[in-house]
Structure formats: C-alpha cells, structure tokens
PDB file of C-alpha atoms in Angstrom:
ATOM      1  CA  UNK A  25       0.000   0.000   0.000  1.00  0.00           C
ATOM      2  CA  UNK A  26       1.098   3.125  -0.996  1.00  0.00           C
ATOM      3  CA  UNK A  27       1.085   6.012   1.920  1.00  0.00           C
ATOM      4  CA  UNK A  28      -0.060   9.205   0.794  1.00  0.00           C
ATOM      5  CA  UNK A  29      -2.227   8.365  -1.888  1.00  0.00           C
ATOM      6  CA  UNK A  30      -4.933  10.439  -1.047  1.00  0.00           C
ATOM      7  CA  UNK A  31      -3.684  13.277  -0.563  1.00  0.00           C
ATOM      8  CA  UNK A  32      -1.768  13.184  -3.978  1.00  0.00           C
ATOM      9  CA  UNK A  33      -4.739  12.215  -5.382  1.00  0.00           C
ATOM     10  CA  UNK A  34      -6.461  15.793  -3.246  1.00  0.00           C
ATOM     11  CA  UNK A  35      -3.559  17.758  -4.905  1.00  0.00           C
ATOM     12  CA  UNK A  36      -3.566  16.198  -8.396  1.00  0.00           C
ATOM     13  CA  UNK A  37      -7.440  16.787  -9.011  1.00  0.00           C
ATOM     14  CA  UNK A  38      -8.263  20.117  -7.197  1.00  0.00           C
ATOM     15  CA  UNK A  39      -5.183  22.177  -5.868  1.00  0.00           C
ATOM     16  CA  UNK A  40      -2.784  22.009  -9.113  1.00  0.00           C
ATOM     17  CA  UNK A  41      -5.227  22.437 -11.884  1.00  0.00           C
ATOM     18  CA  UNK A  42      -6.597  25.337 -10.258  1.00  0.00           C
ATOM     19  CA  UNK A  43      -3.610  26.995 -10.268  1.00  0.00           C
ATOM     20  CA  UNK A  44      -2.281  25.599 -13.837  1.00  0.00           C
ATOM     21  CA  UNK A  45      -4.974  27.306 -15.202  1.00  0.00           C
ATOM     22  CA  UNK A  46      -4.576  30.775 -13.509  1.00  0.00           C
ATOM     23  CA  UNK A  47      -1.192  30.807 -14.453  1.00  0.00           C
ATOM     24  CA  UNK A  48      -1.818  29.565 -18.393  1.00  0.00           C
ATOM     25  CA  UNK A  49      -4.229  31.627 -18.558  1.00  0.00           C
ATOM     26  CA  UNK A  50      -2.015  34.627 -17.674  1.00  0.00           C
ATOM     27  CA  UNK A  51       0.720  33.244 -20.176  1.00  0.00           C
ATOM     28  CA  UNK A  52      -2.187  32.902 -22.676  1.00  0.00           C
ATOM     29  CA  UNK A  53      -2.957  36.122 -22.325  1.00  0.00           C
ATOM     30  CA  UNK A  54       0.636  37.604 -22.304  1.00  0.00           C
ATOM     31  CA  UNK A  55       1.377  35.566 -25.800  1.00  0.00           C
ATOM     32  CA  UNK A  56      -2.012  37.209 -27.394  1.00  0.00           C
ATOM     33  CA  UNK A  57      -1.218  40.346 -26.462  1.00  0.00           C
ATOM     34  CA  UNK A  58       2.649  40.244 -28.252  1.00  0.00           C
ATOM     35  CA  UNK A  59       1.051  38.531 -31.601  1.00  0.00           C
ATOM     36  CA  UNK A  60      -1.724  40.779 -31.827  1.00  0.00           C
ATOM     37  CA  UNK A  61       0.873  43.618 -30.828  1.00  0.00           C
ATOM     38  CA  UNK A  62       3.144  42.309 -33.576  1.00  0.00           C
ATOM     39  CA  UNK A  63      -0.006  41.585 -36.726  1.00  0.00           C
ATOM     40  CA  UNK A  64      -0.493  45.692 -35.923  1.00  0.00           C
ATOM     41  CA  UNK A  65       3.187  46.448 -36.578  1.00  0.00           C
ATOM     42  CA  UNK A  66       2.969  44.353 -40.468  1.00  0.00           C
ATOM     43  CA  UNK A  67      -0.344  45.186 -41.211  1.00  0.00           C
ATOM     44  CA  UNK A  68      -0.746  48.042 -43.987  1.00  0.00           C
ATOM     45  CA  UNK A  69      -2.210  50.939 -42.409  1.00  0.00           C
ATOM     46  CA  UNK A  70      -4.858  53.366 -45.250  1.00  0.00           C
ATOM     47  CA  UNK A  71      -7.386  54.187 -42.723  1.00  0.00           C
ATOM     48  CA  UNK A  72      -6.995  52.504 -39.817  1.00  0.00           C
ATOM     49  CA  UNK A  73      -9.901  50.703 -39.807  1.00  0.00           C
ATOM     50  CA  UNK A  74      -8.053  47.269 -40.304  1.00  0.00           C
ATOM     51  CA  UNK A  75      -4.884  47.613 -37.505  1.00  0.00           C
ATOM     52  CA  UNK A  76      -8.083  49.101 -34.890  1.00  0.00           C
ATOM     53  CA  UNK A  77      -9.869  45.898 -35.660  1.00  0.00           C
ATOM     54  CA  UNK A  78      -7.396  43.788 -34.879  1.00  0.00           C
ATOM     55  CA  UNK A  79      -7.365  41.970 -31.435  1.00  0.00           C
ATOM     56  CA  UNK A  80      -8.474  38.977 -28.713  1.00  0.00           C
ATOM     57  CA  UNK A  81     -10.583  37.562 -27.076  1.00  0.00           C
ATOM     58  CA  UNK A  82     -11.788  35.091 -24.530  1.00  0.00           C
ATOM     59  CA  UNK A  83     -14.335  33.123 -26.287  1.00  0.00           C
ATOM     60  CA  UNK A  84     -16.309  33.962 -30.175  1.00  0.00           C
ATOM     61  CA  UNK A  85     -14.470  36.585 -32.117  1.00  0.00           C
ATOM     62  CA  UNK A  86     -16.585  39.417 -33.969  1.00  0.00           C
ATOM     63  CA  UNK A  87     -19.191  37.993 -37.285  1.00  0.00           C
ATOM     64  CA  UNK A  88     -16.899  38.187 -40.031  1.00  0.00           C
ATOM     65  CA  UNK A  89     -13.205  38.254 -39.188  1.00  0.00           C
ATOM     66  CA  UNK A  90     -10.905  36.031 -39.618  1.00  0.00           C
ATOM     67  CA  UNK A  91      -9.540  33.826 -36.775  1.00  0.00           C
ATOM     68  CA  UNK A  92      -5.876  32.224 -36.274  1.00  0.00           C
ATOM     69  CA  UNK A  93      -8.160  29.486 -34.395  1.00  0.00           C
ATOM     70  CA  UNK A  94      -9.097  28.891 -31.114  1.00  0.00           C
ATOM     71  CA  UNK A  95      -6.913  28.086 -28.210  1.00  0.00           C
ATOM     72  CA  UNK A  96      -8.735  26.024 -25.344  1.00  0.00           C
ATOM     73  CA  UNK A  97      -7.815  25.716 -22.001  1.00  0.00           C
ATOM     74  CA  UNK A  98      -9.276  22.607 -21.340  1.00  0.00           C
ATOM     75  CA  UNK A  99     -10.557  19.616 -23.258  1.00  0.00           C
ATOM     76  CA  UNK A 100     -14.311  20.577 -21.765  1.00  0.00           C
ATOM     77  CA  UNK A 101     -13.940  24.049 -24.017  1.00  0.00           C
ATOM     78  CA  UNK A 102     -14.577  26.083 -21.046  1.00  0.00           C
ATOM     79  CA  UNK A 103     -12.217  28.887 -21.886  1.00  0.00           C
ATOM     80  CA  UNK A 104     -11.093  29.768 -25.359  1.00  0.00           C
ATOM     81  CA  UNK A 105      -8.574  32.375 -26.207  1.00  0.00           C
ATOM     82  CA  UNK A 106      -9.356  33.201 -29.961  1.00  0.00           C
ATOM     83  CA  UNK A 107      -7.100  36.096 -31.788  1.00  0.00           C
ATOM     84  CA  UNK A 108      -9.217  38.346 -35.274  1.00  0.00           C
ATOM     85  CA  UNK A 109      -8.304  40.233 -37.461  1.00  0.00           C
ATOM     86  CA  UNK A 110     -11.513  42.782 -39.568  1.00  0.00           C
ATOM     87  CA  UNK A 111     -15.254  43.399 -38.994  1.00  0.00           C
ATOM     88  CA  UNK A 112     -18.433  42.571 -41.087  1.00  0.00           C
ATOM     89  CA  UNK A 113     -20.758  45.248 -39.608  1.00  0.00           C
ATOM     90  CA  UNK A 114     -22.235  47.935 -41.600  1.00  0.00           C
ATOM     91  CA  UNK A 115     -22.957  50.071 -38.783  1.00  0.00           C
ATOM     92  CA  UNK A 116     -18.972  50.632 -38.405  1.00  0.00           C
ATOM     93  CA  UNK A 117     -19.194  52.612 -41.889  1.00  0.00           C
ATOM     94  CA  UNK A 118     -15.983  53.169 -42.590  1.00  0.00           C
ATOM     95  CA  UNK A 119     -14.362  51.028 -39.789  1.00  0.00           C
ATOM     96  CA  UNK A 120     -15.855  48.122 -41.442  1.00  0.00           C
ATOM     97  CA  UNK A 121     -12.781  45.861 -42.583  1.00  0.00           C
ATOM     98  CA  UNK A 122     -14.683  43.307 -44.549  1.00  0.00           C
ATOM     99  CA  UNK A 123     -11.464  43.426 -46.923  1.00  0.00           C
ATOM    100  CA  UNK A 124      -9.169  41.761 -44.253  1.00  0.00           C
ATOM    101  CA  UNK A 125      -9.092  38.692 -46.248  1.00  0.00           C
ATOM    102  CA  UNK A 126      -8.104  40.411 -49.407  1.00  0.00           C
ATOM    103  CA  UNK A 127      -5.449  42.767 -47.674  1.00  0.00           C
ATOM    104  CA  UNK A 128      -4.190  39.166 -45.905  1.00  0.00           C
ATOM    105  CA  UNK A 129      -3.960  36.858 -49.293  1.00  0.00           C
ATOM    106  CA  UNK A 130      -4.691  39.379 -52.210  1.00  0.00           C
ATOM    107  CA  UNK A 131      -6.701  38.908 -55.237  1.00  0.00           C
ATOM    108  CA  UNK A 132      -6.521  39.264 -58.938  1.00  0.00           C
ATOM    109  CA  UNK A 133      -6.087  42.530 -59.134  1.00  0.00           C
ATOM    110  CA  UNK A 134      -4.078  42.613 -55.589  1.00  0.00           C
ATOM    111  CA  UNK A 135      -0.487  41.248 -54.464  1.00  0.00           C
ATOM    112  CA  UNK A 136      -0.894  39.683 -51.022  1.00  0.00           C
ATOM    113  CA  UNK A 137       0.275  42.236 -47.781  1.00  0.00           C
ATOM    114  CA  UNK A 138       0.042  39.055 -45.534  1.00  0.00           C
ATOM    115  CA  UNK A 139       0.374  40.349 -41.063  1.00  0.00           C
ATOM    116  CA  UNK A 140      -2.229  37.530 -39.902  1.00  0.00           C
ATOM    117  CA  UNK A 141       0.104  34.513 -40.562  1.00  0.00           C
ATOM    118  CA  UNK A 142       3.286  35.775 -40.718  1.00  0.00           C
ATOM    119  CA  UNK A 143       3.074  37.398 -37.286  1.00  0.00           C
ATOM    120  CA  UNK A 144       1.597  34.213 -35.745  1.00  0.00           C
ATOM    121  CA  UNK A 145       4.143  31.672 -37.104  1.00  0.00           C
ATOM    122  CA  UNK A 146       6.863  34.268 -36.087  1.00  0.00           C
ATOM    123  CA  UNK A 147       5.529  34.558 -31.902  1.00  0.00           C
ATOM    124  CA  UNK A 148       4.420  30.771 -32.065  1.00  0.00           C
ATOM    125  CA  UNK A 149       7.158  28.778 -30.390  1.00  0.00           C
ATOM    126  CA  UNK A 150       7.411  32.067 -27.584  1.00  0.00           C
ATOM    127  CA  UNK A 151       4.105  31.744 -26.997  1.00  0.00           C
ATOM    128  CA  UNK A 152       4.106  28.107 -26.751  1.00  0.00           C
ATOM    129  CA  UNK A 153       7.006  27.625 -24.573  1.00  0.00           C
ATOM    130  CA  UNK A 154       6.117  30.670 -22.154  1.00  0.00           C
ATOM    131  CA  UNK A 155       2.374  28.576 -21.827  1.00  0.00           C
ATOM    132  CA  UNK A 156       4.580  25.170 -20.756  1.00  0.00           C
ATOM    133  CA  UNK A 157       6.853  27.080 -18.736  1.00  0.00           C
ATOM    134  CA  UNK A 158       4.142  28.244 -16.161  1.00  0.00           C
ATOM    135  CA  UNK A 159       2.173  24.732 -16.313  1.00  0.00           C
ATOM    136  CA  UNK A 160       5.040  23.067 -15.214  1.00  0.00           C
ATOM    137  CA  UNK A 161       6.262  26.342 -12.553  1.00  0.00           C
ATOM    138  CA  UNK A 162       2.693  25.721 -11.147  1.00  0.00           C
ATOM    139  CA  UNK A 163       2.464  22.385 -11.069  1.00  0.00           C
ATOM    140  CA  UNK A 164       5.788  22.433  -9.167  1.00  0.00           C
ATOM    141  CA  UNK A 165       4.570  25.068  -6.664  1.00  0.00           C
ATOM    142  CA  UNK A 166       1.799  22.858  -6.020  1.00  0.00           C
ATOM    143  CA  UNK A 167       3.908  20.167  -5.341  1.00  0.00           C
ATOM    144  CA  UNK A 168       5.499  22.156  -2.486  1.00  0.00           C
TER     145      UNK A 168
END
C-alpha cells in the first residue's frame, strides 16, 4: 500500500489544476497580447480601420473576421482564447474591414500584404514555450 495516496490524489485533481490554469491563462494572455501587438506592426495601415480591428478575445471573435483558431484551455472548451483580425458590420461605416481577407492573401487585381500569418508563425514557439513554462512552474509550486 502506498502512503499518501490520497492526498496526492487531493492535490492532483483540485489544488494544481486550479492553479495551472490561472497561471496559463495569464501566459495565454501575455502571448495574445505580443502577436496581436506584432499583426499591428505588419499590417498596412490606409485608414486605420483594419490595424483598430485587430485583437483577442476570450471566447467567439466578432461575425466576419478572420480567426488564427481557437486556443482552449481545457478539453471541456470552457475557456477559449481566440485572436481576429476585420469586422463585417455595416454600422462601423468606414471602420468596417470586410477586406481583411483580401489585404491578408490578395486577389486578382491585388499582391498579397500578408500580417495575420506571418506574425503568428513568427511569436508561435514564444508563446508556446512561455504557456509550458508556467504549467510546469505551477504544477511544481503545487507540489510544495
């Protein structure tokens, strides 16, 4: 018989994950912050109306822009950290940026300006390891 075992089993189901996910979400939200920061610094600025639409979110991102996808905290879905780019509402009037998907991979008559991507693949291995990094940190200081 192993001693102990329920109060690993206490720490392991309640203590930890409550404080792996304060501290991923943190990191989560530190990593969104430098990509979206980043997407505003390549995007091509005419009006404005595309760089101020960029941003994140916790959850749904605005009808009609585009997503890099959607980051869950946990397998349940309970938290997602989703990061847009443009707007599909008419009531903006001329902060509508409806075009975000032309601007990001051009058209006929358009050469591609791509920020979305480029931004994202550029931040994604920071982001990533910065998220791992506080798991594990918290996970250890639960440990304590």
């Amino acid at each position: 018989m192993v001693q102990g075992l329920k109060s690993l089993n206490r720490k392991l189901t309640k203590t930890i994950p409550d404080r792996v996910r304060v501290k991923t979400r943190a990191a989560l939200e530190k990593g969104a912050e430098e990509i979206v920061a980043m997407m505003k610094s390549f995007v091509p600025v005419d009006s404005g109306a595309l760089r101020d639409s960029i941003g994140w979110t916790w959850g749904a991102a605005p009808e009609g822009s585009i997503t890099l996808g959607t980051v869950r905290q946990s397998k349940d879905g309970d938290e997602a950290i989703t990061i847009y780019a443009g707007t599909r509402n008419k009531n903006l009037g001329d902060k509508d940026a409806f075009y975000v998907r032309f601007v990001e991979f051009g058209t006929q008559n358009m050469p591609p300006s791509p920020f979305f991507y480029p931004a994202y693949r550029n931040l994604k291995r920071r982001v990533k390891g910065r998220v791992t990094r506080e798991m594990k940190k918290a996970i250890k200081e639960g440990a304590k």
